[in-house]
Coordinates of C-alpha atoms in Angstrom, one line a residue:
Chain A
M1 CA -19.2 20.0 -19.7
P2 CA -21.4 17.5 -17.7
N3 CA -20.1 14.8 -20.0
R4 CA -16.6 15.6 -19.0
L5 CA -17.5 15.7 -15.3
L6 CA -19.1 12.2 -15.5
N7 CA -16.2 10.3 -17.1
V8 CA -15.6 7.2 -15.0
R9 CA -12.5 7.5 -12.8
Q10 CA -11.3 10.6 -14.6
E11 CA -9.2 13.1 -12.6
L12 CA -10.7 16.6 -12.4
T13 CA -8.8 19.7 -13.0
T14 CA -7.8 21.7 -10.0
R15 CA -10.3 24.5 -10.8
V16 CA -13.2 22.1 -11.1
R17 CA -12.2 20.4 -7.9
V18 CA -12.2 23.7 -6.0
V19 CA -15.5 24.7 -7.5
L20 CA -17.2 21.4 -6.6
T21 CA -15.8 21.6 -3.0
V22 CA -17.2 25.0 -2.5
L23 CA -20.5 23.9 -4.0
A24 CA -20.6 21.0 -1.6
F25 CA -21.1 23.5 1.2
L26 CA -23.0 26.1 -0.7
L27 CA -25.8 23.8 -1.9
P28 CA -27.0 22.7 1.5
L29 CA -26.7 26.3 2.7
G30 CA -28.7 27.4 -0.3
V31 CA -31.5 24.9 0.5
W32 CA -31.5 26.0 4.1
S33 CA -31.7 29.7 3.1
L34 CA -34.5 29.0 0.6
V35 CA -36.6 27.3 3.2
S36 CA -35.8 29.9 5.8
Y37 CA -36.3 33.1 3.8
V38 CA -39.0 32.1 1.4
P39 CA -41.9 31.2 3.8
V40 CA -44.2 30.0 1.0
I41 CA -42.0 26.9 0.5
W42 CA -42.7 25.5 3.9
G43 CA -43.8 27.9 6.7
P44 CA -46.2 25.7 8.6
M45 CA -46.5 28.3 11.4
I46 CA -47.7 31.9 11.8
K47 CA -45.7 34.4 13.7
V48 CA -48.1 36.8 15.4
T49 CA -47.4 40.5 14.7
E50 CA -50.6 42.0 16.1
S51 CA -52.8 40.3 18.7
G52 CA -55.9 42.3 17.7
D53 CA -58.6 41.7 20.3
V54 CA -57.5 38.1 21.1
S55 CA -56.3 38.5 24.6
W56 CA -54.2 35.4 24.8
L57 CA -52.1 36.1 21.7
K58 CA -48.9 38.0 22.1
P59 CA -46.8 39.5 19.3
G60 CA -43.9 37.2 18.4
Q61 CA -45.8 34.1 19.4
L62 CA -45.7 31.1 17.0
M63 CA -48.9 29.3 16.2
D64 CA -50.0 26.6 13.8
R65 CA -51.2 28.1 10.5
H66 CA -54.6 26.4 10.4
E67 CA -55.4 27.1 14.0
F68 CA -54.5 30.7 13.4
A69 CA -56.8 30.9 10.4
A70 CA -59.6 29.4 12.4
Q71 CA -58.9 32.0 15.2
V72 CA -59.0 34.8 12.6
D73 CA -62.4 33.6 11.2
K74 CA -63.8 33.3 14.7
T75 CA -62.8 36.8 15.8
I76 CA -64.2 38.3 12.6
A77 CA -67.4 36.5 13.1
E78 CA -67.6 37.9 16.6
G79 CA -67.1 41.4 15.1
K80 CA -63.8 42.0 16.9
A81 CA -60.4 43.1 15.4
P82 CA -58.6 40.0 14.0
P83 CA -55.0 39.2 14.9
A84 CA -52.4 39.6 12.2
G85 CA -49.3 37.5 11.5
K86 CA -46.9 36.2 8.8
R87 CA -45.8 32.8 7.8
A88 CA -42.9 31.4 9.7
N89 CA -40.9 28.2 10.3
P90 CA -41.0 26.2 13.5
I91 CA -38.6 27.2 16.2
F92 CA -36.4 24.2 15.6
L93 CA -35.4 25.6 12.2
P94 CA -33.7 29.0 12.8
A95 CA -32.6 30.9 9.7
P96 CA -28.9 30.9 8.7
H97 CA -28.2 34.4 9.9
E98 CA -29.6 33.5 13.3
V99 CA -27.3 30.6 13.6
G100 CA -24.5 32.7 12.2
R101 CA -25.1 35.2 14.9
A102 CA -25.4 32.5 17.5
L103 CA -21.9 31.3 16.5
Y104 CA -20.8 34.5 18.2
T105 CA -23.4 35.0 20.8
A106 CA -23.3 31.4 22.1
F107 CA -19.8 32.2 23.4
T108 CA -21.1 35.3 25.1
T109 CA -24.3 33.8 26.5
K110 CA -24.0 33.7 30.2
P111 CA -24.7 30.3 31.8
V112 CA -28.3 30.4 33.1
L113 CA -27.9 28.2 36.1
K114 CA -25.2 27.9 38.6
G115 CA -23.0 25.0 37.5
D116 CA -23.8 25.5 33.8
K117 CA -20.7 26.1 31.7
W118 CA -19.7 28.7 29.1
L119 CA -19.6 27.3 25.6
H120 CA -15.8 27.6 25.4
E121 CA -15.5 25.7 28.7
S122 CA -17.8 23.0 27.3
I123 CA -15.8 22.7 24.1
W124 CA -12.6 22.4 26.0
T125 CA -14.0 19.6 28.2
S126 CA -15.1 17.7 25.1
I127 CA -11.7 18.0 23.4
R128 CA -10.0 16.8 26.6
T129 CA -12.4 13.8 26.8
I130 CA -11.7 12.8 23.2
F131 CA -8.0 13.4 23.5
W132 CA -7.4 11.2 26.5
G133 CA -9.9 8.5 25.3
F134 CA -8.1 8.3 21.9
V135 CA -4.6 8.5 23.3
I136 CA -5.2 5.7 25.9
S137 CA -7.0 3.5 23.3
S138 CA -4.2 4.0 20.7
A139 CA -1.4 3.4 23.2
V140 CA -2.6 -0.1 23.7
G141 CA -4.7 -0.8 20.6
V142 CA -2.1 0.1 17.9
P143 CA 0.8 -2.0 19.3
L144 CA -1.6 -4.9 19.9
G145 CA -3.1 -4.5 16.4
I146 CA 0.4 -4.6 14.9
L147 CA 1.3 -7.7 16.8
C148 CA -2.0 -9.3 15.7
G149 CA -1.1 -8.4 12.1
A150 CA 2.4 -9.8 12.4
F151 CA 1.8 -13.0 14.2
F152 CA -1.1 -15.4 13.5
S153 CA -0.8 -16.9 16.9
I154 CA -1.4 -13.6 18.7
S155 CA -4.2 -12.8 16.2
R156 CA -5.9 -16.1 17.0
L157 CA -5.5 -15.5 20.7
T158 CA -6.8 -12.0 20.7
E159 CA -9.2 -11.3 17.8
P160 CA -12.1 -13.7 18.5
F161 CA -12.6 -12.1 21.9
V162 CA -12.1 -8.6 20.6
D163 CA -14.6 -9.3 17.9
F164 CA -17.0 -10.4 20.5
V165 CA -16.7 -7.4 22.7
R166 CA -16.8 -5.1 19.7
Y167 CA -20.5 -5.9 19.2
M168 CA -21.4 -4.7 22.8
P169 CA -22.5 -1.1 22.5
A170 CA -20.2 1.2 24.4
P171 CA -23.0 3.1 26.0
A172 CA -24.1 -0.1 27.7
F173 CA -21.0 0.2 29.9
G174 CA -22.0 3.7 31.1
A175 CA -23.4 2.8 34.5
L176 CA -20.6 0.3 35.1
M177 CA -17.9 2.9 34.3
V178 CA -19.5 5.4 36.6
A179 CA -19.4 2.7 39.4
V180 CA -15.8 2.1 38.7
F181 CA -14.4 5.5 37.8
G182 CA -16.8 8.0 39.6
I183 CA -18.8 10.6 37.9
H184 CA -16.4 13.1 36.4
L185 CA -14.1 12.9 33.3
E186 CA -12.9 9.4 33.9
P187 CA -16.0 7.4 33.0
K188 CA -16.4 9.5 29.9
V189 CA -12.9 8.8 28.8
A190 CA -13.5 5.1 29.5
I191 CA -16.6 5.1 27.2
I192 CA -14.5 6.6 24.4
V193 CA -11.8 4.0 25.0
I194 CA -14.3 1.1 24.9
G195 CA -15.9 2.5 21.8
T196 CA -12.6 3.0 20.0
F197 CA -10.2 0.3 21.3
F198 CA -11.8 -2.9 20.0
Q199 CA -12.4 -1.5 16.5
Q200 CA -8.9 -0.1 16.5
V201 CA -7.2 -3.5 17.2
L202 CA -9.1 -5.1 14.3
V203 CA -8.5 -2.3 11.9
V204 CA -4.8 -2.0 12.6
A205 CA -4.3 -5.7 12.4
N206 CA -6.0 -5.8 9.0
T207 CA -3.9 -3.0 7.7
V208 CA -0.7 -4.7 8.9
R209 CA -1.8 -7.9 7.3
K210 CA -2.2 -6.1 3.9
V211 CA 1.5 -5.4 3.7
D212 CA 3.0 -7.1 0.6
G213 CA 4.4 -10.4 1.7
G214 CA 7.2 -10.0 -1.0
L215 CA 8.7 -7.2 1.2
L216 CA 9.0 -9.7 4.1
E217 CA 10.6 -12.3 1.8
A218 CA 13.1 -9.7 0.4
A219 CA 14.0 -8.6 3.9
Q220 CA 14.5 -12.2 5.0
T221 CA 16.9 -12.8 2.1
L222 CA 18.8 -9.7 3.3
G223 CA 19.2 -11.2 6.8
A224 CA 16.3 -9.6 8.7
R225 CA 15.1 -11.6 11.7
R226 CA 11.8 -11.6 13.5
R227 CA 12.2 -8.4 15.4
Q228 CA 13.5 -6.5 12.4
L229 CA 10.8 -7.9 10.2
V230 CA 8.2 -6.3 12.5
L231 CA 10.0 -3.1 13.3
R232 CA 11.9 -2.4 10.1
V233 CA 9.5 -3.8 7.5
L234 CA 5.9 -4.3 8.7
L235 CA 5.7 -1.1 10.7
P236 CA 7.1 1.4 8.2
A237 CA 5.3 -0.4 5.3
S238 CA 1.9 0.0 7.0
L239 CA 2.5 3.4 8.6
P240 CA 0.7 5.6 6.1
D241 CA -2.3 3.4 6.1
L242 CA -2.2 3.2 9.9
Y243 CA -2.1 6.9 10.0
N244 CA -5.2 7.1 7.9
D245 CA -6.9 4.4 10.0
L246 CA -6.4 6.5 13.0
R247 CA -7.8 9.6 11.3
I248 CA -11.0 7.6 10.6
L249 CA -11.1 6.2 14.1
L250 CA -10.8 9.7 15.5
G251 CA -14.0 10.5 13.7
W252 CA -15.7 7.5 15.4
A253 CA -14.4 8.7 18.7
W254 CA -16.3 12.0 18.2
T255 CA -19.6 10.1 17.6
Y256 CA -19.0 8.2 20.9
L257 CA -18.6 11.6 22.6
V258 CA -22.3 12.3 22.7
V259 CA -23.1 9.1 24.7
A260 CA -20.0 9.5 26.8
E261 CA -20.9 13.0 27.9
V262 CA -24.3 12.0 29.3
V263 CA -22.7 9.5 31.6
G264 CA -22.3 10.5 35.2
V265 CA -22.4 14.3 35.5
S266 CA -23.3 15.6 32.1
S267 CA -20.6 17.9 30.7
G268 CA -19.0 19.1 27.6
I269 CA -20.6 20.3 24.4
T270 CA -23.3 17.7 24.5
F271 CA -24.4 19.1 27.8
F272 CA -24.4 22.6 26.4
I273 CA -26.5 21.4 23.5
N274 CA -29.0 19.7 25.8
Q275 CA -29.3 22.8 28.1
Q276 CA -29.8 25.2 25.2
A277 CA -32.4 22.9 23.7
K278 CA -34.2 23.0 27.0
Y279 CA -34.2 26.8 26.9
R280 CA -35.4 26.5 23.3
N281 CA -32.3 28.4 22.0
F282 CA -32.2 26.4 18.9
D283 CA -29.8 28.8 17.2
N284 CA -27.3 28.0 19.9
V285 CA -27.9 24.3 19.4
Y286 CA -27.1 24.6 15.7
A287 CA -24.1 26.7 16.5
A288 CA -22.7 24.1 18.8
I289 CA -23.3 21.3 16.4
L290 CA -21.6 23.3 13.7
I291 CA -18.7 23.9 16.0
I292 CA -18.2 20.1 16.4
G293 CA -18.3 19.8 12.7
F294 CA -15.7 22.5 12.3
I295 CA -13.4 21.0 14.9
G296 CA -13.7 17.6 13.3
L297 CA -13.1 18.9 9.8
T298 CA -10.1 21.1 10.7
T299 CA -8.4 18.4 12.7
D300 CA -8.9 15.9 9.9
M301 CA -7.6 18.4 7.3
A302 CA -4.6 19.2 9.5
L303 CA -3.8 15.6 10.0
G304 CA -4.2 14.9 6.3
F305 CA -1.8 17.8 5.5
I306 CA 0.7 16.5 8.1
G307 CA 0.4 13.0 6.7
R308 CA 1.3 14.1 3.2
R309 CA 4.5 15.5 4.6
L310 CA 5.2 12.6 6.8
F311 CA 5.1 10.1 4.0
P312 CA 6.5 11.8 0.9
W313 CA 7.1 8.4 -0.7
K314 CA 3.4 7.6 -0.6
D315 CA 2.4 10.6 -2.7
N316 CA 0.3 9.2 -5.5
R317 CA 0.2 12.4 -7.4
P318 CA 3.8 13.7 -7.5
S319 CA 4.1 17.3 -8.6
R320 CA 4.4 17.8 -12.4
L321 CA 7.8 19.4 -11.9
R322 CA 9.2 16.4 -10.0
N323 CA 7.8 14.0 -12.6
F324 CA 9.4 16.1 -15.4
I325 CA 12.8 16.1 -13.6
V326 CA 12.7 12.3 -13.0
R327 CA 11.9 11.6 -16.6
L328 CA 14.5 14.0 -17.9
F329 CA 17.2 12.3 -15.9
A330 CA 15.9 8.8 -16.6
A331 CA 16.4 9.3 -20.3
R332 CA 19.9 10.7 -19.9
D333 CA 20.9 8.0 -17.5
I334 CA 20.2 5.3 -20.1
C335 CA 22.2 7.1 -22.7
A336 CA 25.1 7.8 -20.3
F337 CA 24.9 4.3 -19.1
A338 CA 26.8 2.3 -21.7
D339 CA 30.1 4.1 -21.2
K340 CA 29.8 4.4 -17.5
P341 CA 33.0 3.1 -16.0
L342 CA 32.5 0.4 -13.5
V343 CA 34.0 0.6 -10.0
V344 CA 35.6 -2.6 -9.0
K345 CA 34.6 -3.6 -5.5
A346 CA 37.6 -4.4 -3.3
Chain B
M1 CA 14.7 -24.7 -41.0
N2 CA 17.1 -25.4 -43.9
T3 CA 19.2 -22.3 -43.1
T4 CA 20.1 -23.7 -39.6
D5 CA 21.0 -27.1 -40.8
H6 CA 24.7 -26.3 -41.2
L7 CA 24.8 -25.3 -37.5
P8 CA 27.5 -27.1 -35.4
D9 CA 26.6 -29.5 -32.6
Y10 CA 25.8 -27.5 -29.5
R11 CA 28.1 -29.8 -27.5
E12 CA 31.2 -28.8 -29.6
Q13 CA 33.3 -26.4 -27.7
S14 CA 36.2 -24.3 -29.0
P15 CA 39.5 -24.9 -27.1
E16 CA 39.1 -21.6 -25.2
V17 CA 35.6 -22.4 -24.1
A18 CA 36.6 -26.0 -23.1
A19 CA 39.6 -24.6 -21.1
R20 CA 37.2 -22.2 -19.3
F21 CA 34.9 -24.9 -18.3
A22 CA 37.8 -27.0 -17.1
K23 CA 38.9 -24.0 -15.0
I24 CA 35.4 -23.5 -13.6
K25 CA 35.2 -27.1 -12.5
E26 CA 38.4 -26.8 -10.5
R27 CA 36.9 -24.0 -8.4
P28 CA 35.1 -24.9 -5.1
V29 CA 31.4 -25.7 -5.2
V30 CA 29.5 -22.8 -3.7
L31 CA 25.9 -24.1 -4.0
E32 CA 25.0 -27.8 -4.0
I33 CA 21.5 -29.0 -4.7
D34 CA 21.4 -32.6 -3.6
H35 CA 18.5 -34.9 -4.5
L36 CA 16.0 -32.1 -3.9
G37 CA 12.3 -32.8 -4.2
R38 CA 9.1 -30.9 -3.4
Q39 CA 5.6 -32.2 -3.2
F40 CA 2.5 -30.2 -2.7
A41 CA -0.6 -31.6 -1.0
G42 CA -3.3 -31.4 -3.7
E43 CA -7.0 -32.2 -3.6
H44 CA -6.4 -35.6 -5.2
G45 CA -3.3 -36.8 -3.3
S46 CA 0.1 -35.1 -3.4
V47 CA 1.5 -33.4 -6.5
T48 CA 5.2 -33.6 -7.3
A49 CA 6.5 -30.2 -8.3
L50 CA 10.2 -31.1 -8.3
R51 CA 11.8 -34.5 -8.3
D52 CA 15.4 -35.4 -7.6
I53 CA 17.1 -32.2 -8.7
N54 CA 20.9 -32.3 -8.5
L55 CA 23.2 -29.4 -9.3
K56 CA 26.6 -28.2 -8.2
I57 CA 27.4 -24.6 -8.9
H58 CA 31.0 -23.6 -8.8
R59 CA 32.3 -20.3 -7.5
R60 CA 31.6 -17.3 -9.8
E61 CA 29.6 -19.5 -12.2
L62 CA 26.4 -18.2 -13.8
V63 CA 23.8 -20.9 -14.1
C64 CA 20.4 -20.4 -15.7
V65 CA 17.4 -22.5 -15.1
I66 CA 14.9 -22.7 -17.9
G67 CA 11.8 -24.7 -18.5
P68 CA 8.2 -24.6 -19.7
S69 CA 5.7 -22.8 -17.4
G70 CA 4.7 -25.0 -14.5
C71 CA 8.0 -26.9 -14.4
G72 CA 8.7 -25.7 -10.9
K73 CA 11.6 -23.4 -11.6
S74 CA 10.2 -20.7 -9.3
T75 CA 9.6 -23.3 -6.6
L76 CA 13.2 -24.4 -7.0
I77 CA 14.7 -21.0 -6.5
R78 CA 12.4 -20.2 -3.6
I79 CA 13.6 -23.4 -1.9
V80 CA 17.2 -22.4 -2.5
A81 CA 16.4 -19.0 -1.0
G82 CA 14.8 -20.7 2.0
L83 CA 11.4 -19.2 1.3
D84 CA 9.9 -22.6 0.7
Q85 CA 10.7 -26.0 2.2
A86 CA 11.9 -29.0 0.2
T87 CA 10.2 -32.2 1.1
S88 CA 13.3 -34.2 0.4
G89 CA 16.9 -33.7 -0.3
R90 CA 19.5 -31.2 1.0
L91 CA 20.8 -27.8 0.1
L92 CA 24.5 -26.9 0.8
V93 CA 26.2 -23.5 0.7
D94 CA 30.0 -23.8 0.9
G95 CA 29.5 -27.4 2.0
K96 CA 27.3 -26.6 4.9
E97 CA 23.7 -27.6 5.0
V98 CA 21.3 -24.6 5.1
S99 CA 17.6 -24.2 5.8
G100 CA 15.5 -21.1 6.0
P101 CA 16.4 -17.7 4.4
G102 CA 19.7 -16.1 5.1
P103 CA 21.9 -13.3 3.9
D104 CA 24.3 -15.8 2.2
R105 CA 21.7 -16.3 -0.5
G106 CA 20.6 -12.9 -1.8
M107 CA 17.6 -12.7 -4.0
V108 CA 16.3 -10.5 -6.8
F109 CA 12.5 -10.8 -7.4
Q110 CA 10.6 -10.2 -10.6
G111 CA 8.4 -7.8 -8.7
Y112 CA 11.3 -5.7 -7.5
T113 CA 10.1 -5.8 -3.8
L114 CA 12.0 -2.6 -3.0
F115 CA 11.0 -0.9 0.3
P116 CA 8.9 2.0 -1.0
W117 CA 9.5 4.1 2.1
L118 CA 13.3 4.0 1.7
T119 CA 15.4 5.9 -0.9
V120 CA 17.7 4.1 -3.3
T121 CA 20.6 4.4 -0.9
Q122 CA 18.5 3.4 2.1
N123 CA 17.3 0.3 0.3
I124 CA 20.8 -0.7 -0.5
M125 CA 21.8 -0.1 3.1
F126 CA 19.1 -2.4 4.5
G127 CA 21.1 -5.6 4.3
L128 CA 24.2 -4.0 5.7
E129 CA 22.2 -2.6 8.6
M130 CA 20.7 -6.1 9.3
Q131 CA 24.2 -7.3 9.7
G132 CA 24.8 -4.7 12.4
R133 CA 26.9 -2.3 10.3
A134 CA 27.0 1.3 11.6
K135 CA 24.8 3.7 9.7
T136 CA 27.6 5.9 8.3
S137 CA 29.8 3.1 7.0
A138 CA 26.7 1.4 5.6
R139 CA 25.7 4.6 3.8
S140 CA 29.0 5.2 2.2
E141 CA 29.2 1.6 1.0
A142 CA 25.6 1.8 -0.3
E143 CA 26.4 4.9 -2.2
Q144 CA 29.3 3.1 -3.9
W145 CA 26.9 0.3 -4.9
A146 CA 24.4 2.9 -6.3
D147 CA 27.3 4.3 -8.4
L148 CA 28.2 0.8 -9.5
V149 CA 24.8 0.1 -10.9
G150 CA 24.6 3.5 -12.5
L151 CA 22.2 5.1 -10.1
G152 CA 24.5 7.6 -8.6
R153 CA 22.2 10.5 -9.6
F154 CA 19.1 8.8 -8.1
K155 CA 20.6 8.0 -4.6
D156 CA 17.9 10.0 -2.8
N157 CA 14.9 9.0 -5.0
Y158 CA 12.1 6.8 -3.8
P159 CA 11.4 3.6 -5.7
A160 CA 8.1 5.1 -7.0
Q161 CA 10.1 7.7 -8.9
L162 CA 12.2 5.1 -10.7
S163 CA 11.6 3.3 -14.0
G164 CA 11.4 -0.5 -14.0
G165 CA 15.0 -1.0 -15.1
M166 CA 16.2 1.4 -12.4
K167 CA 14.2 -0.3 -9.8
Q168 CA 15.7 -3.7 -10.8
R169 CA 19.2 -2.2 -10.7
T170 CA 18.5 -1.0 -7.2
A171 CA 17.3 -4.4 -6.2
I172 CA 20.4 -6.0 -7.6
A173 CA 22.6 -3.5 -5.7
R174 CA 20.6 -4.2 -2.6
A175 CA 21.1 -7.9 -2.8
L176 CA 24.8 -7.7 -3.7
A177 CA 25.5 -5.1 -0.9
A178 CA 24.6 -7.8 1.7
N179 CA 27.6 -9.7 0.3
P180 CA 25.8 -13.0 -0.5
R181 CA 27.6 -16.1 -1.6
V182 CA 24.9 -16.8 -4.2
L183 CA 22.7 -14.3 -6.0
L184 CA 19.4 -15.8 -6.8
M185 CA 17.4 -14.1 -9.6
D186 CA 13.8 -15.1 -10.2
E187 CA 12.9 -13.9 -13.7
P188 CA 14.3 -10.5 -12.7
F189 CA 13.8 -8.9 -16.2
G190 CA 10.5 -10.5 -17.0
A191 CA 8.5 -7.4 -16.3
L192 CA 10.8 -5.1 -18.4
D193 CA 10.3 -4.1 -22.0
A194 CA 12.5 -5.7 -24.6
Q195 CA 14.9 -2.9 -24.9
T196 CA 15.5 -2.4 -21.2
R197 CA 15.8 -6.1 -20.7
C198 CA 18.6 -6.3 -23.2
Q199 CA 20.4 -3.4 -21.5
M200 CA 19.9 -5.1 -18.1
Q201 CA 21.4 -8.4 -19.4
S202 CA 24.6 -6.7 -20.5
H203 CA 24.7 -4.7 -17.3
L204 CA 24.3 -7.8 -15.2
L205 CA 27.2 -9.5 -16.9
E206 CA 29.3 -6.4 -16.3
I207 CA 28.5 -6.4 -12.6
W208 CA 29.0 -10.1 -12.3
R209 CA 32.5 -9.8 -13.9
N210 CA 33.4 -7.2 -11.2
V211 CA 31.9 -8.8 -8.2
D212 CA 32.8 -12.1 -6.6
V213 CA 29.4 -13.7 -6.7
T214 CA 27.8 -16.9 -8.0
I215 CA 24.5 -16.5 -9.8
L216 CA 21.5 -18.8 -10.2
F217 CA 19.2 -17.2 -12.7
I218 CA 15.6 -18.3 -13.5
T219 CA 14.2 -17.4 -16.9
H220 CA 11.7 -18.5 -19.5
D221 CA 13.5 -16.5 -22.2
L222 CA 15.7 -18.8 -24.3
D223 CA 17.9 -16.0 -25.7
E224 CA 18.4 -14.6 -22.2
A225 CA 19.5 -18.0 -20.9
V226 CA 22.0 -18.6 -23.7
F227 CA 23.3 -15.0 -23.6
L228 CA 23.9 -15.0 -19.8
A229 CA 24.7 -18.5 -18.7
D230 CA 27.8 -20.7 -18.4
R231 CA 25.5 -23.7 -18.0
I232 CA 21.8 -24.0 -18.5
L233 CA 19.7 -26.4 -16.4
V234 CA 16.7 -27.4 -18.5
L235 CA 13.7 -28.6 -16.5
K236 CA 10.7 -30.4 -17.8
A237 CA 7.2 -30.2 -16.3
N238 CA 5.0 -32.7 -14.6
P239 CA 6.9 -33.6 -12.6
G240 CA 9.7 -31.0 -12.6
E241 CA 12.9 -33.0 -13.4
V242 CA 16.2 -32.1 -14.9
Q243 CA 16.1 -32.8 -18.7
E244 CA 19.6 -31.8 -19.5
I245 CA 22.4 -29.5 -18.3
I246 CA 23.9 -27.6 -21.3
E247 CA 27.3 -26.1 -21.3
V248 CA 27.0 -23.0 -23.4
P249 CA 29.7 -23.0 -26.1
V250 CA 29.5 -19.2 -26.7
P251 CA 32.8 -17.6 -25.7
R252 CA 33.1 -14.8 -23.1
P253 CA 33.0 -11.9 -22.8
R254 CA 29.6 -12.0 -24.3
R255 CA 28.5 -9.3 -26.7
I256 CA 25.1 -8.6 -28.1
D257 CA 26.2 -9.4 -31.7
Q258 CA 27.0 -12.9 -30.6
I259 CA 23.3 -13.9 -30.8
H260 CA 23.8 -14.5 -34.5
S261 CA 26.9 -16.7 -34.0
P262 CA 26.6 -20.4 -34.9
E263 CA 27.3 -21.5 -31.3
F264 CA 24.6 -19.3 -30.0
L265 CA 22.0 -20.5 -32.6
A266 CA 22.9 -24.1 -32.1
T267 CA 22.4 -23.8 -28.3
R268 CA 19.2 -21.9 -28.8
R269 CA 17.9 -24.5 -31.2
R270 CA 18.7 -27.3 -28.7
L271 CA 16.8 -25.4 -26.0
D272 CA 13.9 -25.0 -28.4
E273 CA 13.8 -28.7 -29.1
L274 CA 13.8 -29.5 -25.3
I275 CA 11.2 -27.0 -24.3
H276 CA 8.9 -27.0 -27.2
P277 CA 9.0 -30.7 -28.4
K278 CA 7.5 -31.3 -31.8
S279 CA 4.0 -32.6 -31.2
E280 CA 3.1 -35.8 -33.2
H281 CA -0.4 -34.6 -33.6
P282 CA -1.1 -31.5 -35.7
P283 CA -3.1 -28.9 -33.8
E284 CA -6.8 -29.6 -34.0
P285 CA -8.9 -27.1 -36.0
L286 CA -10.6 -24.5 -33.9
P287 CA -14.2 -25.5 -32.9
I288 CA -15.6 -22.1 -33.9
I289 CA -15.9 -21.8 -37.7
R290 CA -15.9 -18.0 -37.6
L291 CA -12.4 -18.0 -36.1
T292 CA -10.9 -20.3 -38.7
Q293 CA -12.4 -18.4 -41.6
A294 CA -11.0 -15.2 -40.3
G295 CA -7.5 -16.4 -41.1
D296 CA -8.1 -16.3 -44.9
D297 CA -7.5 -12.6 -45.3
V298 CA -4.3 -12.3 -43.3
E299 CA -2.4 -15.2 -44.9

C-alpha cells in the first residue's frame, strides 16, 4: 500500500484522496488532543486543586511545576498541610473541547467594554474590509495587468515602477493612510489595496503573457485586429488562469487584514483577537483564528467549484462517461467518414 | 534500385495531364512570390534563410513546398501568411502587394492552434465574426462547414475532446470559413499518425475539389507532396533556394492506389534525388566500437 501511495506523479483513487484529506485535518487535531489530554507528554504547569495551608494559592490557579514542587516540600517541612494539584498545560494552549465550546460561546460573549464589538460584528467588519479592498484593487489591477501582458510598451512603462513599489511593505503606509483617509474603514481598505494591487498587476501580466502565441497568429490569419486580439483571444485564453490567480491573491489579502485592522481605530476580527488575548480568553482567540481559516477555506472551495463550472473546456479530468462517449463516436466517425457525401459550398 | 530503372522520366506527361497544366496556366495568378528573400541577424553576421524565391500560383492550384529540414520552408509560409517579414522582394495576392497577416491568406498550423475555450462551431465562426458577420448567420454557415469536414456530430465539443485528425479538420474548416484566397498549410498532418494522415490527405483533396481555394502546402513527406500537389517547389538548404519546380504527372482525381503507378514512383524518385543527394563519401564508422559491433547480430 505505501508503495502505491508513493508512485511519482500517480493519480490516487477517489477513496484514497478522501481518506488523505480527512487525515490532513485529523492528524493535527490528534496531536493537539494528545498534548492536551495526556498531561505527561508536556504539562509544564500545575493546576492547583487544593490550596492546603498556603494562603496565597487558590484552587484553579496555574503554577510552574518546579516552583509548585518546591512549595510543597517547604510546606511539608514546616509541618503544615501541603497544597495539591495536577499537571496542566499553559493557558495559551486550551484543549480542543474548550476551543470547540468557544466557537459557540465566543458569539455569545458580551463585549466587556463599551465600544467593544460582538464577534459576529467583528467578522462582518473584516469581510467588508477584505471585500472592498479586493474589489477596488482588482478593478484597476486586472485591466492594467492585461494591458501589460498584451503590449510590451505598456509593460515597460508600468512594471518597473510597480516592481519598485511592490517591495515597500504595505503596513509602512499605515500612518500615511490614516492621515489621508481618516481612522475608520477607509485606511484599512487602502492598506489591503496597496498590499494586493502591485502584486496583482505583475501576476496578471505574467499570466496573460503565458498565452500561446500560436493562438494570436491563428487569429491574425483569420482577420483579427488589435482590439479583437486582446478581447477575443488573450482575455478568454487566460481567463481560467486569471481566475485562479485572483483566488490566490484573495488569500494574500486576508494576510494583510491583520495589519490593516490595527491601523487607525482597531476593528474587525483582529481587534477581537487582541481584546480576548488581553482578557486571557485564549479559547476565544483560537476560535476566532479558526473562524478566519473556515471563511478562507470555504470561499476558496466555493470559488474553485464555481471555476470548474465557468470553464468547462479547461477540465483536465473529464468524467469517464464523457470520455467514453467521445471515443465511441470518434471511432464511428472515422468509419462513417469515407462515404460521407460532401456538401458543395455555393 | 534495378526494379525502378524502367520508370519513365518524371517530366513526361500524358496528354490529359499536359492539357490540365495548360488549363491551369491560363487561370489568373492568385499568389505571386516575387524575388523574396529573408535574412536573420546571427551572431557572426547575417544568415540567409531564403534567397530569391519566385513562384506564381494560379487559381485553384495546389502547390507543395518540400525541402530538407532547415531549408526555410516554414519561414517561407510564415512570410506569405504575414507572420514574418521578408527582407527583400514582394508578395502579391490577386496582383496587389500585401504585408502583414490578413484574412485573404488563411493558415492551418501543425499545432492546430484551435481556441480551446470555443466549441467546434464557435471556432469555425471566429473568422466570420471578425469580418463583422452577425452571430446567427455566422453560426449557420459554421455548422455547414462542420458538416463539410465531417464533424457534424461534434459541433458542440471543445477541442480538448477531439482527436488529432478531428482537431485538424476543425482548423481547416475554420480557415476556409473566413473565405481566404489562399489556404496556407504548414505541415498540417505532421503530428498525426500514419493512418490518420493518409485519411486527411484524401479528405483535403475532396474539400479542395469542392471549394474555390488555392493551396500552398508545406511538407517534408515526399509521398504526401506527390499525392497532393499539382506542382512541387523543391527547396535546398543553406541558403534556402529553389532547386526545381516539378509538375506532377500523376493524373487527377488522385486515388490512394496511384502511389504504385510509374508516374508516382518516378516523381518520388526525383524528389528523393534532390532532397537526399548521394554523398560521395561513405558514412564514417561510428567512433564507439561497442555500437558497431552490436550490428552483427541483427544483420
